[in-house]
Short mmCIF file of C-alpha atoms in Angstrom, two decimals:
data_model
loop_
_atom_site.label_atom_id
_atom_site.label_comp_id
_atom_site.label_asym_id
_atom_site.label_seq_id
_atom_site.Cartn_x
_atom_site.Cartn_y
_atom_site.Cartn_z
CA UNK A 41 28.54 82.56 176.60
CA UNK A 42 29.29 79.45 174.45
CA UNK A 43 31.72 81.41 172.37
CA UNK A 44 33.72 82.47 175.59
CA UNK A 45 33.65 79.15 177.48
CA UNK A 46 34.98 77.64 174.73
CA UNK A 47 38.05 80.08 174.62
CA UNK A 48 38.63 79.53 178.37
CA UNK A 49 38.65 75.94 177.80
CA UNK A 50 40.86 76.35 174.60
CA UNK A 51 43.12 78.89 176.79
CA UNK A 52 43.84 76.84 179.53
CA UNK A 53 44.44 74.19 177.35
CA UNK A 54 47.16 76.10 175.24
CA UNK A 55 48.78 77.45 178.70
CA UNK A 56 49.49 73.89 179.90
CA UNK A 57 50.93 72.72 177.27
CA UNK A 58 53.29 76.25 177.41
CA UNK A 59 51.28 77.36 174.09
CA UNK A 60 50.72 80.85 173.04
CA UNK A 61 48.69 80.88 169.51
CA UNK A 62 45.44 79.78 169.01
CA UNK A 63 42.71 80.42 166.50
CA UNK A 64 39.34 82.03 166.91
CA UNK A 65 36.76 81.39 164.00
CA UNK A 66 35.75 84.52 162.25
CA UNK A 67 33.69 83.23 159.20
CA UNK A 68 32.53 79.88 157.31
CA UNK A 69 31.21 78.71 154.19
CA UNK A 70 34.27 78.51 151.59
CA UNK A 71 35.91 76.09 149.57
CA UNK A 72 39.32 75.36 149.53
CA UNK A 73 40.29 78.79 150.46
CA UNK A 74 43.58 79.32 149.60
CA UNK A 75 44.81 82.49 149.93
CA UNK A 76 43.50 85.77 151.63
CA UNK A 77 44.64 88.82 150.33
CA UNK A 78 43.43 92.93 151.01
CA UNK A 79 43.91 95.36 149.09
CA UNK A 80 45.85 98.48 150.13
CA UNK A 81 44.49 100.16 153.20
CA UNK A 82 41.17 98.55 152.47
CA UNK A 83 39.47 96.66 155.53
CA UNK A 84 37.95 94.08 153.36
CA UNK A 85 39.83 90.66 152.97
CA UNK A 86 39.56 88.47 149.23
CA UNK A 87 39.40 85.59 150.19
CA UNK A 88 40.66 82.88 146.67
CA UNK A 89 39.13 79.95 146.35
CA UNK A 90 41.34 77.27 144.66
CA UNK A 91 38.44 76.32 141.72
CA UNK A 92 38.13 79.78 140.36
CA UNK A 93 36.18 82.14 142.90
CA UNK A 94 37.63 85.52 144.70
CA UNK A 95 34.56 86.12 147.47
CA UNK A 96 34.86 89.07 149.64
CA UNK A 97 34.85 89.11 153.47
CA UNK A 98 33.97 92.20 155.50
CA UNK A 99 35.58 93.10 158.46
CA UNK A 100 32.32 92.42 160.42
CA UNK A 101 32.94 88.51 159.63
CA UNK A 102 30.10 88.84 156.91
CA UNK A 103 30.89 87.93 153.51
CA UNK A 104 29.27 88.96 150.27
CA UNK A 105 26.78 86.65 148.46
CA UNK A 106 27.86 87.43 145.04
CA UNK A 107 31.60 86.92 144.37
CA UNK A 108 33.84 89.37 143.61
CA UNK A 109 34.54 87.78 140.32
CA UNK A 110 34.05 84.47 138.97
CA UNK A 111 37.06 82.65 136.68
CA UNK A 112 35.83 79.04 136.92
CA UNK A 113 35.90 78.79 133.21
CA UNK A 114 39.45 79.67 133.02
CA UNK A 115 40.70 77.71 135.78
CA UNK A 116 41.59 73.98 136.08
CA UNK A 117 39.27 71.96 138.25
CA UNK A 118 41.83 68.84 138.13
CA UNK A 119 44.60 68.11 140.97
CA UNK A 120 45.53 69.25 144.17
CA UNK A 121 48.12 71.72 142.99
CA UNK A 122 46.44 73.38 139.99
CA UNK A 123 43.36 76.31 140.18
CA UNK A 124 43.75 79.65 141.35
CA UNK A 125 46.35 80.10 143.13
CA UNK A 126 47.72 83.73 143.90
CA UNK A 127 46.17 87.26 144.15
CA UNK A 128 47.73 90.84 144.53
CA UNK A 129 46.55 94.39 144.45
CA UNK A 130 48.30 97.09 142.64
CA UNK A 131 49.57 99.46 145.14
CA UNK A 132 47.23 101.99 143.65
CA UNK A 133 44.10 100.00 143.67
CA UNK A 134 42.15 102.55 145.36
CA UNK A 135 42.78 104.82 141.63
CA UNK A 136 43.63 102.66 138.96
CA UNK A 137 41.36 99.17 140.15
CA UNK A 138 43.75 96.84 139.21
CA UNK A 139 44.52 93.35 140.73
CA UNK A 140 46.84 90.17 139.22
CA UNK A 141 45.82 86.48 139.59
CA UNK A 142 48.02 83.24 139.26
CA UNK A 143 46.60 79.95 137.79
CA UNK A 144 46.41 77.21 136.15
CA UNK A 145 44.35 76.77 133.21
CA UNK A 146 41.94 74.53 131.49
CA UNK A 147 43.46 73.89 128.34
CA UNK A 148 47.22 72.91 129.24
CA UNK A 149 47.53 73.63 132.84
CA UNK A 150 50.17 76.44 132.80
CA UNK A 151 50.27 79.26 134.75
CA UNK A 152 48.88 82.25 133.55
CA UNK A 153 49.37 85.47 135.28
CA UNK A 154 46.79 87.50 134.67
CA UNK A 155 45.82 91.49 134.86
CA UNK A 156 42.11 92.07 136.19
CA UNK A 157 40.17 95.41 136.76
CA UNK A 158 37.41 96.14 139.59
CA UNK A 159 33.73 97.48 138.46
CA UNK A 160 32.15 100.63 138.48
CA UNK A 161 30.48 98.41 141.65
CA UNK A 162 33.39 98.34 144.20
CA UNK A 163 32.31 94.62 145.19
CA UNK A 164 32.02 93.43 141.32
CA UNK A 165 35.15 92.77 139.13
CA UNK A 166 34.93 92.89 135.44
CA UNK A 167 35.53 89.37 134.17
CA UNK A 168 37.36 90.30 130.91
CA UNK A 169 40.67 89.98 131.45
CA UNK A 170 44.54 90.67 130.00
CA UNK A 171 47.15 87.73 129.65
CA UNK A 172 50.40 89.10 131.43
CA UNK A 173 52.72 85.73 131.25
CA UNK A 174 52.01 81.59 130.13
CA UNK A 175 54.22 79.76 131.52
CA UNK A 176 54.41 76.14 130.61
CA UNK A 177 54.19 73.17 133.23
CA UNK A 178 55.95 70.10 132.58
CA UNK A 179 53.92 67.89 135.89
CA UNK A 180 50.51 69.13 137.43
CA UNK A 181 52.46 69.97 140.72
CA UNK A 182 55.02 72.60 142.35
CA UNK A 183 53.13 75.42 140.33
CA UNK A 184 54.17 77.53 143.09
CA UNK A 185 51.15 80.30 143.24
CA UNK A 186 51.92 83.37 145.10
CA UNK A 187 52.28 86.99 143.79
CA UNK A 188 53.05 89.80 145.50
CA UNK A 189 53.89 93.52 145.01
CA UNK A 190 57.11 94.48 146.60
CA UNK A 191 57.73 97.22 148.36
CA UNK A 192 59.52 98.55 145.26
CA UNK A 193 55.97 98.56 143.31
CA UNK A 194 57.22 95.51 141.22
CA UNK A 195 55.11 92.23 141.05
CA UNK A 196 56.73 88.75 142.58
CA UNK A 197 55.70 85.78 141.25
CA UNK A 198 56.95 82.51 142.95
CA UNK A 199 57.19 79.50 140.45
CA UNK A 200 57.98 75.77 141.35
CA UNK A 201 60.22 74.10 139.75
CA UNK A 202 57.57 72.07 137.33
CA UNK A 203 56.74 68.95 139.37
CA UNK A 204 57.48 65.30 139.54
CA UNK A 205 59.98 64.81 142.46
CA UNK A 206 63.96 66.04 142.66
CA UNK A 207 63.19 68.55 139.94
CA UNK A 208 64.40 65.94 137.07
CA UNK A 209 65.04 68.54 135.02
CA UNK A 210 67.43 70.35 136.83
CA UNK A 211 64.79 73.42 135.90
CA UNK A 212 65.62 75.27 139.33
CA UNK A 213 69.30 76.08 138.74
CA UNK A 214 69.30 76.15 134.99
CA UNK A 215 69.54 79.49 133.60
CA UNK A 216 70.82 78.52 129.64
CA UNK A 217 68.33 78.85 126.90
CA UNK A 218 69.92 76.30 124.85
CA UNK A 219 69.16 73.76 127.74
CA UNK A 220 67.52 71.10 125.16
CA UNK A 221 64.12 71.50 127.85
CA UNK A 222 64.45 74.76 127.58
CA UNK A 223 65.05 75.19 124.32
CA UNK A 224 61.42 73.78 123.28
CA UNK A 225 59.26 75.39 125.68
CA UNK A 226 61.16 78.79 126.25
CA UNK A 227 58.88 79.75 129.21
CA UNK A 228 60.67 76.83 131.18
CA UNK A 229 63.26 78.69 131.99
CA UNK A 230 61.54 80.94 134.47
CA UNK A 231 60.45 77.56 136.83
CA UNK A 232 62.15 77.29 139.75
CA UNK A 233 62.48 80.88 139.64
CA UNK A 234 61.57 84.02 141.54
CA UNK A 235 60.15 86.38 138.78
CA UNK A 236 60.05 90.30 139.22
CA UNK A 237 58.28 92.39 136.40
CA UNK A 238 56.94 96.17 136.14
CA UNK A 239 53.59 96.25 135.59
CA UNK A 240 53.29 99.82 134.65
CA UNK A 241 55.73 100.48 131.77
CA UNK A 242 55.15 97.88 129.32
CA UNK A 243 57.76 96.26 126.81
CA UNK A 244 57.29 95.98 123.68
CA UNK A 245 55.25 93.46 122.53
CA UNK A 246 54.23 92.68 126.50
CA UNK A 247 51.60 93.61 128.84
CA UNK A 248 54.21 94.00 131.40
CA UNK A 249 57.83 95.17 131.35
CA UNK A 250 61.32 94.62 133.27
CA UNK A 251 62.21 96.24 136.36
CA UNK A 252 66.29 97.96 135.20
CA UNK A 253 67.84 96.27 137.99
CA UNK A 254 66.76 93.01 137.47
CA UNK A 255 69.88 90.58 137.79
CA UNK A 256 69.23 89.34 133.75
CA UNK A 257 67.54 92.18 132.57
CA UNK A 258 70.32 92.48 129.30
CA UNK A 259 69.77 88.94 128.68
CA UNK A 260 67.05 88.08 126.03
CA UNK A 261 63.92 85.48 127.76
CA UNK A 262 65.63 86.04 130.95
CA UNK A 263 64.83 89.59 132.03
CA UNK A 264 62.27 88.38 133.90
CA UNK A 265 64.39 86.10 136.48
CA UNK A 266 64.94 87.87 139.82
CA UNK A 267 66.06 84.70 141.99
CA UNK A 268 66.27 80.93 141.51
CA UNK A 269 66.70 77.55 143.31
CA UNK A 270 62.97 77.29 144.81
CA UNK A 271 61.73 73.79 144.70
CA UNK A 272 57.52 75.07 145.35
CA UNK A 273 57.08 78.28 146.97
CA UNK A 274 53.94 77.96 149.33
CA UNK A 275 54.08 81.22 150.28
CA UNK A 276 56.06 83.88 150.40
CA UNK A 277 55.17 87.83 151.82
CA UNK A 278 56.86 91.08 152.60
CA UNK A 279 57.26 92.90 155.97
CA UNK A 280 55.00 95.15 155.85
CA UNK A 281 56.99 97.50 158.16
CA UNK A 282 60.82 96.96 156.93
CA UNK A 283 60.35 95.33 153.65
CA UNK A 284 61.73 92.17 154.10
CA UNK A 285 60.71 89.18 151.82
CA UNK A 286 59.88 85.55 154.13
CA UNK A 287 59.75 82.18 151.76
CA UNK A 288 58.33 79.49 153.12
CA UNK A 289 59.47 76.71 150.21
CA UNK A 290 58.21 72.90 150.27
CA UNK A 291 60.64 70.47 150.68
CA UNK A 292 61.33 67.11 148.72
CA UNK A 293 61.50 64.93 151.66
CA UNK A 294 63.74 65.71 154.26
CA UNK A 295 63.20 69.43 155.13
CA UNK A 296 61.17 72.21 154.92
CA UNK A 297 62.83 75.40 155.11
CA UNK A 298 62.24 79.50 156.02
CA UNK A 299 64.36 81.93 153.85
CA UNK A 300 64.49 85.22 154.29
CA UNK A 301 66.61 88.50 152.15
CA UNK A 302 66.88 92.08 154.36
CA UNK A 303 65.80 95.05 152.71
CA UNK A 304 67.17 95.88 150.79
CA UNK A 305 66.17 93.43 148.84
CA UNK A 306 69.16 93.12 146.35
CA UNK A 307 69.90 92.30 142.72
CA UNK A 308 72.73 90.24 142.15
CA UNK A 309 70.45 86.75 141.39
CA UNK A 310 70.14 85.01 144.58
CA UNK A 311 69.93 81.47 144.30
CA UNK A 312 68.29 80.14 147.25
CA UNK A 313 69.88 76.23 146.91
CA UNK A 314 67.71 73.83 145.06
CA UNK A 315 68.15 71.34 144.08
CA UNK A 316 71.70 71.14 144.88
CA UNK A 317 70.17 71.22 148.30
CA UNK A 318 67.27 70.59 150.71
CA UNK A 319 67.49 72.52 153.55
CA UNK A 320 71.29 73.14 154.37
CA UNK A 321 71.99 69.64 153.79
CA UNK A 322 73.27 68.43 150.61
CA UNK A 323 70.59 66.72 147.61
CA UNK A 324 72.20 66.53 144.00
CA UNK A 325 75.36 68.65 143.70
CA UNK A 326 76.28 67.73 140.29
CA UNK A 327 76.91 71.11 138.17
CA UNK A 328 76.32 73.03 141.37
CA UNK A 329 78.20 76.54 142.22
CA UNK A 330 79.46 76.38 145.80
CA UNK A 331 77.47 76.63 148.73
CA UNK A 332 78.61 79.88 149.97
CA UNK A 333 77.41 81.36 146.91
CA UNK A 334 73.58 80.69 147.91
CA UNK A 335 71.25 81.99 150.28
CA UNK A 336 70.59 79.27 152.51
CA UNK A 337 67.58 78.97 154.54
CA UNK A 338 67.10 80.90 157.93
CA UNK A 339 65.13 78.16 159.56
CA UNK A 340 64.43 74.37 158.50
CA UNK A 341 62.14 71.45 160.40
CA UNK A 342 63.05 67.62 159.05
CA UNK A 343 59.90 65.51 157.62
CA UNK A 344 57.78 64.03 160.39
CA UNK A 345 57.49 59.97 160.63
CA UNK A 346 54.42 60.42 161.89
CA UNK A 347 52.47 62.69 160.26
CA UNK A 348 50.44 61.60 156.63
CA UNK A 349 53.20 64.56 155.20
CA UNK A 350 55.01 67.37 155.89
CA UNK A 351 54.59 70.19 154.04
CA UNK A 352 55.72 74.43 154.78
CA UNK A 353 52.64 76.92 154.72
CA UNK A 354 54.70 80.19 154.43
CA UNK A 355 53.31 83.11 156.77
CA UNK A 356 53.67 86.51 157.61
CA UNK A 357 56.22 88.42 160.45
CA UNK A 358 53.35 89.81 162.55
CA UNK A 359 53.34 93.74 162.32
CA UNK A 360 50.09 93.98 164.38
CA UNK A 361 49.24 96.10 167.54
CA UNK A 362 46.90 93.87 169.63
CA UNK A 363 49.62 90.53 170.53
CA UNK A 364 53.16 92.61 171.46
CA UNK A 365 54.61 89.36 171.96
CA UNK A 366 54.51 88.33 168.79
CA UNK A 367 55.91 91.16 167.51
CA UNK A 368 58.75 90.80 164.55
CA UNK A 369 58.23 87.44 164.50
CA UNK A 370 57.23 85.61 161.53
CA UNK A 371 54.56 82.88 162.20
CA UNK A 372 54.71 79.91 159.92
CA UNK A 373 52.48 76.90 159.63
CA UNK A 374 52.90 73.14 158.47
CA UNK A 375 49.99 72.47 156.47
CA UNK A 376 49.58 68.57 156.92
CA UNK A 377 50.56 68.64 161.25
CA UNK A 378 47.92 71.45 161.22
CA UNK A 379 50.67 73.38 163.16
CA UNK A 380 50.71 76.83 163.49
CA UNK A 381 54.62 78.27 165.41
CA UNK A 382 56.83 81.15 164.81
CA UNK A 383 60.27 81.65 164.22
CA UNK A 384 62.78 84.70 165.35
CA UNK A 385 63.30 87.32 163.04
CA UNK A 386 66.85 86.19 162.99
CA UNK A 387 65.99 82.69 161.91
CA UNK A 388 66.87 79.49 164.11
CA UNK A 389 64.28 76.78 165.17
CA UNK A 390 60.86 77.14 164.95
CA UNK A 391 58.99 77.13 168.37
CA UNK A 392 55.52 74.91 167.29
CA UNK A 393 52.68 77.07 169.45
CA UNK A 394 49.20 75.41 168.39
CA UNK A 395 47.86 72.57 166.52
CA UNK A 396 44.75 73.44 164.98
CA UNK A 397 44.00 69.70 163.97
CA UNK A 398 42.97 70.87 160.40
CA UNK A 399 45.34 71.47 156.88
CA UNK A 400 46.69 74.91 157.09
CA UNK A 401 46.07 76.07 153.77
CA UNK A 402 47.13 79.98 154.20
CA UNK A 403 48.01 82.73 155.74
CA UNK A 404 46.38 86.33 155.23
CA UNK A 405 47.19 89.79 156.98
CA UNK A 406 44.88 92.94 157.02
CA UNK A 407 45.07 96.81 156.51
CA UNK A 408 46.30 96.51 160.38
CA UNK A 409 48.99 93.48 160.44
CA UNK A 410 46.65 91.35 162.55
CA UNK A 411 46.86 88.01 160.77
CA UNK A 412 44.14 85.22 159.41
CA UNK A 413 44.52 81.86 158.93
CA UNK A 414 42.35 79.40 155.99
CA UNK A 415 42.04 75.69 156.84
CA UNK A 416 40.39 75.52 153.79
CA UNK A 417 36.43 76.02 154.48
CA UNK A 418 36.79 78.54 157.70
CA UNK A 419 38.64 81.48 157.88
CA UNK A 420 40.00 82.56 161.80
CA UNK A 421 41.71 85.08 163.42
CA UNK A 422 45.27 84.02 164.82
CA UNK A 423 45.48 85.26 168.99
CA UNK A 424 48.25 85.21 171.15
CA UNK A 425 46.39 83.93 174.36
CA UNK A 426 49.96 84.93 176.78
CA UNK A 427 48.35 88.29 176.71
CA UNK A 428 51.57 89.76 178.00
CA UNK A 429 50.23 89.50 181.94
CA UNK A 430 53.43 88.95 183.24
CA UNK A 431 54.60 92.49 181.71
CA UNK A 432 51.66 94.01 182.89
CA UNK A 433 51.82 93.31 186.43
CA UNK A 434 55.60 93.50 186.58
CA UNK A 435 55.29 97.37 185.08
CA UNK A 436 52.98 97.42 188.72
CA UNK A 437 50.15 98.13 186.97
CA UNK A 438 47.22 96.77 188.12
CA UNK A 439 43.42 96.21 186.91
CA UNK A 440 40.79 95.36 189.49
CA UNK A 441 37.84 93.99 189.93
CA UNK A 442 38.52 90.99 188.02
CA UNK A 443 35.87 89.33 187.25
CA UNK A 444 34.47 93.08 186.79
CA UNK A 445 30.81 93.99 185.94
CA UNK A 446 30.48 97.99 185.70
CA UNK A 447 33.17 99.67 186.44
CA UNK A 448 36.84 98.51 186.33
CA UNK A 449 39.90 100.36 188.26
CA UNK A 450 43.44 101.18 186.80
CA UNK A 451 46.27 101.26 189.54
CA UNK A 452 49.52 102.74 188.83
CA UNK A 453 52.01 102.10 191.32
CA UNK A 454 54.76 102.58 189.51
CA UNK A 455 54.09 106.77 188.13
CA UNK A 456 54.15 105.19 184.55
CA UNK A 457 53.34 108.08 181.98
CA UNK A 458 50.42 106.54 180.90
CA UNK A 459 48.21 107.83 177.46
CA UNK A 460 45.40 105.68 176.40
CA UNK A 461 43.16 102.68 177.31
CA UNK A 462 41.79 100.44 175.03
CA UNK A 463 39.33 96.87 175.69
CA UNK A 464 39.53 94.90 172.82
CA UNK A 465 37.09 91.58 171.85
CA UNK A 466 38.21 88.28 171.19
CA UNK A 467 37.47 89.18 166.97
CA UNK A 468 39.83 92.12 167.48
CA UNK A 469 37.52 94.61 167.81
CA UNK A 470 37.54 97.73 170.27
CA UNK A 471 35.11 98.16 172.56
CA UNK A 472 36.12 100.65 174.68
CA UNK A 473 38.61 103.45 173.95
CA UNK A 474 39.83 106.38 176.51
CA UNK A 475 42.51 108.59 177.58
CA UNK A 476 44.09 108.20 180.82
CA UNK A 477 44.87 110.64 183.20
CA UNK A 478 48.40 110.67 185.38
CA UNK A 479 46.75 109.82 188.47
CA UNK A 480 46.98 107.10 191.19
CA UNK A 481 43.91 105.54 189.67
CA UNK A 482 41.77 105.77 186.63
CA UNK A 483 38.62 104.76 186.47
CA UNK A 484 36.58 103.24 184.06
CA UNK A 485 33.24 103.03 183.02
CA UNK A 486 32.50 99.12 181.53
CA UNK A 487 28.36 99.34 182.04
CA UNK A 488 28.20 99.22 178.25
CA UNK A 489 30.40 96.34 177.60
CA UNK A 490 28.42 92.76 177.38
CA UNK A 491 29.62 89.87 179.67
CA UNK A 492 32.45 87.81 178.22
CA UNK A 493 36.49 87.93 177.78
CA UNK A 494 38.23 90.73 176.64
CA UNK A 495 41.62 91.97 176.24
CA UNK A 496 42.73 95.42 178.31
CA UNK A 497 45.79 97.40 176.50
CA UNK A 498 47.26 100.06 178.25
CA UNK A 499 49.45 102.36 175.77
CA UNK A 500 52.09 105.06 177.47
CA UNK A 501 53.12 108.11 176.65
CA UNK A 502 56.44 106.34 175.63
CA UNK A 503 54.66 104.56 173.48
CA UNK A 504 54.81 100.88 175.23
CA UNK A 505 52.16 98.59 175.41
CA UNK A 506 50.68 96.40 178.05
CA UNK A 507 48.12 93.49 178.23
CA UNK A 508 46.23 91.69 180.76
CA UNK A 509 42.92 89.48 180.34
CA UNK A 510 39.94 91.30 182.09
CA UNK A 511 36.11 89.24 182.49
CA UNK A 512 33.06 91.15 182.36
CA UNK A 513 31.01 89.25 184.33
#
C-alpha cells in the first residue's frame, strides 16, 4: 500500500496546484540515461546510456543484466555533451536487425553515425560495427544527438551548430563550401543542420545514400542537408499517428523554443532561424534572408532568473489510449526546472503541469504511444492524474461502490452505446478487460483485483472514451 499512498498524496498534491502530469517510477539502476528508444512494434524499450551502454528494459519494469551492446571503447567519456547520444531502429528491424547510433568519439570527439546489427540472440547486438558519417566538431558542446527514421523510411539526424556560444562561426546558416571553415573540414557544413539520408540504397563510395528530394541533393557535400538554422537539437520525434516532426532546440540565452513542420513534411530547405534569431526575437541578423522566409518556432518560454539554467528537453505529441486528455498534445520538458508541461498541437504557450524536482534528461514512447520519462538514473511512466472524471460523470455514467472491494456497478443513465470495459494499474497495465452489455447496469466482477488505485475506461460503440478513478479497497 506504500506505492498507492504515495500516489494519493502525490495526486492531491498535483490537483491543488491545478496540475495534471505526474510521474510514476517504473525501473532504476541506470546511468545517465539519455534516451529511450523501441524498436518497431516491439514492447521492449533501449534504454542509451550517455558513456557507451544500450541496456534493455522489459515491459514488466525488469531490465536485462547483460547489455544489449556495449560501445564504451568507442565513445567519449569526457564532457557533459559528448557520449552516446541517439538511437533508431530501421523500420524493418523485426527482418533485417538493423539499428543506427549517434556519438561522439574517443579520438577527436566528432560525431559518428553509426550502422549496428542485432545477434542471432534477440537481446545481444553484435559489436562490430559500419561507419555511416564523421562529422567534425569544432567545441565539445551542441553535438545535437538525436536520430530518427521518418515516416518516409529516411534517417534524421539533428546536429548542433558546433559549440561555444552564438554559433561564432555562423555554421547554422552557412550553406557555401568555400566558407574558409568550411572549406578545411568539409563535414562542417552539415552543423547546424537537419540531415536526411537513405539508408538502403547506398552511394557510391558511402554506406548510405541521398533521399531524390532532398532540398541539395544536385549539389556536391551538400546532398545530405534537409533543414538548417538549429542552434542544439535536444530532441526532436515524429507523430506517430500523422507524421509530424516536433523540435525541441536549446536556446542561447533568452529562449527556448518548440518547432514543428505538418506532414507533409516538405523539401524546399527549411531554415528554422538561427542564429539570425532566438526564439522569434531577433540575435545576429547580419547576412540573414528575411524572416518570413523561416520557419519560426510554434512555442517559446524566456530563460528563468531563477533557475541554475534553462534548457528545452524535446518530447513527444502523446498518441496513447490510457490519458484522452492529453491527446494531440505534445508534452515537453525543461531539463534544468525539472518541468514536465505540454503545449497545443497548434503551438502557443506552454501550460507547465509537474515539477519532478530532478534534470529531465529524455523523453521515450512505446509500441502503444504511452510515454516515459529518464531523469537520468530512473526511468517512469508519465500519468495524467485528471483522469477525465468530469467527462465521465457528465456523459451520466456512473461507477459505484467507490471505495469498491468485489464487485463494482456500471450505471448508464444516459442509453450511451456502450462496448468495452477496461481497469487499468497505475504502470499501465490491464487488469481487467470485458464487454458491456446495453443495459441499465453492468456488473462487474473485481474479486480478483488486489487492493489499491486503478483507472476504469469505459470505451463506446462510437468509439469515445471515458475515465474515472475507482479504489479497491
Amino acid at each position: 500500500m506504500k506505492k498507492i499512498t504515495l500516489f494519493i498524496n502525490l495526486l492531491i498534491v498535483s490537483l491543488s496546484f491545478g496540475q495534471t502530469l505526474s510521474l510514476q517510477q517504473f525501473a532504476t539502476g541506470f546511468s545517465s540515461a539519455i534516451a529511450i528508444v523501441h524498436p518497431p512494434n516491439d514492447s521492449r524499450l533501449f534504454i542509451v546510456q550517455q558513456r557507451g551502454l544500450i541496456r534493455i528494459l522489459n515491459a514488466n519494469g525488469t531490465v536485462n543484466s547483460t547489455p544489449f551492446i556495449n560501445l564504451s571503447t568507442v565513445v567519449s567519456q569526457s564532457g557533459s555533451e559528448r557520449g552516446l547520444l541517439g538511437l533508431a531502429f530501421h523500420p524493418n528491424y523485426a527482418t533485417n536487425g538493423l539499428f543506427f547510433v549517434n556519438y561522439t568519439d574517443t579520438a577527436t570527439g566528432n560525431t559518428i553515425i553509426a550502422r549496428y546489427s542485432v545477434s542471432a540472440n534477440p537481446n545481444i547486438a553484435n559489436t562490430t560495427g559500419t561507419i555511416l558519417m564523421n562529422i567534425n566538431q569544432p567545441y565539445s558542446n551542441h553535438n545535437g544527438g538525436s536520430l530518427v527514421f521518418g515516416p518516409d523510411g529516411y534517417l534524421y539526424i539533428g546536429m548542433g551548430d558546433g559549440g561555444s556560444g552564438g554559433d561564432p562561426q555562423g555554421y547554422s546558416q552557412n550553406l557555401s563550401l568555400t566558407n574558409s571553415n568550411v572549406t578545411s573540414n568539409p563535414s562542417r557544413i552539415y552543423l547546424g543542420k537537419m540531415l536526411r539520408i537513405d539508408v538502403d540504397n547506398p552511394a557510391t563510395g558511402l554506406n548510405y545514400g541521398f533521399p531524390p528530394t532532398n532540398p541539395y541533393v544536385t549539389e556536391a557535400g551538400k546532398q545530405e542537408i534537409w533543414a538548417r538554422g538549429l542552434r542544439n537539437p535536444w530532441k526532436f520525434s515524429f507523430n506517430r499517428v500523422n507524421g509530424d516532426l516536433w523540435i525541441g532546440d536549446v536556446g542561447q540565452g533568452g529562449f527556448e523554443e518548440v518547432s514543428k513542420v505538418a506532414a507533409p513534411l516538405p523539401n524546399t530547405g527549411l531554415n528554422f532561424g538561427w542564429r539570425c534569431y532566438e526564439g522569434n526575437a531577433i540575435y545576429n541578423t547580419s547576412g540573414c534572408a528575411a524572416q518570413n522566409t523561416m520557419t519560426m518556432p510554434v512555442s517559446v518560454y524566456p530563460y528563468s532568473q531563477t533557475e541554475v539554467c534553462t534548457s528545452i528537453t524535446g518530447g513527444y505529441v502523446y498518441t496513447g489510449s490510457l490519458y484522452p486528455n492529453l491527446l494531440n498534445k505534445y508534452v515537453v520538458a525543461d531539463y534544468c526546472w525539472g518541468d514536465i508541461g505540454f503545449v497545443s498541437n497548434t503551438g502557443g504557450a506552454i501550460t507547465w503541469s509537474y515539477n519532478s524536482n530532478n534534470f529531465i534528461t529524455s523523453f521515450g514512447e512505446d509500441k502503444d504511444g504511452e510515454l516515459y520519462v529518464s531523469t537520468g538514473s530512473i526511468i517512469h511512466k508519465l500519468i495524467d492524474t485528471s483522469l477525465n472524471v468530469s467527462d465521465f460523470s457528465n456523459s451520466m455514467l456512473r461507477i459505484y461502490p467507490n471505495p469498491a472491494n468485489t464487485e463494482l456497478f456500471i450505471k448508464n443513465d444516459n442509453d450511451i452505446a456502450l462496448k468495452s470495459l477496461k481497469i487499468i494499474d497505475l504502470t499501465g497495465k490491464v487488469v481487467h478487460h470485458q464487454n458491456l452489455e446495453n443495459t441499465d447496469t453492468n456488473t462487474i466482477n473485481i474479486s480478483a483485483i488486489a487492493k489499491g488505485l486503478y483507472l476504469v475506461e469505459i470505451e463506446t460503440q462510437p468509439g469515445n472514451l471515458f475515465q474515472s478513478k475507482l479504489i479497491v479497497e
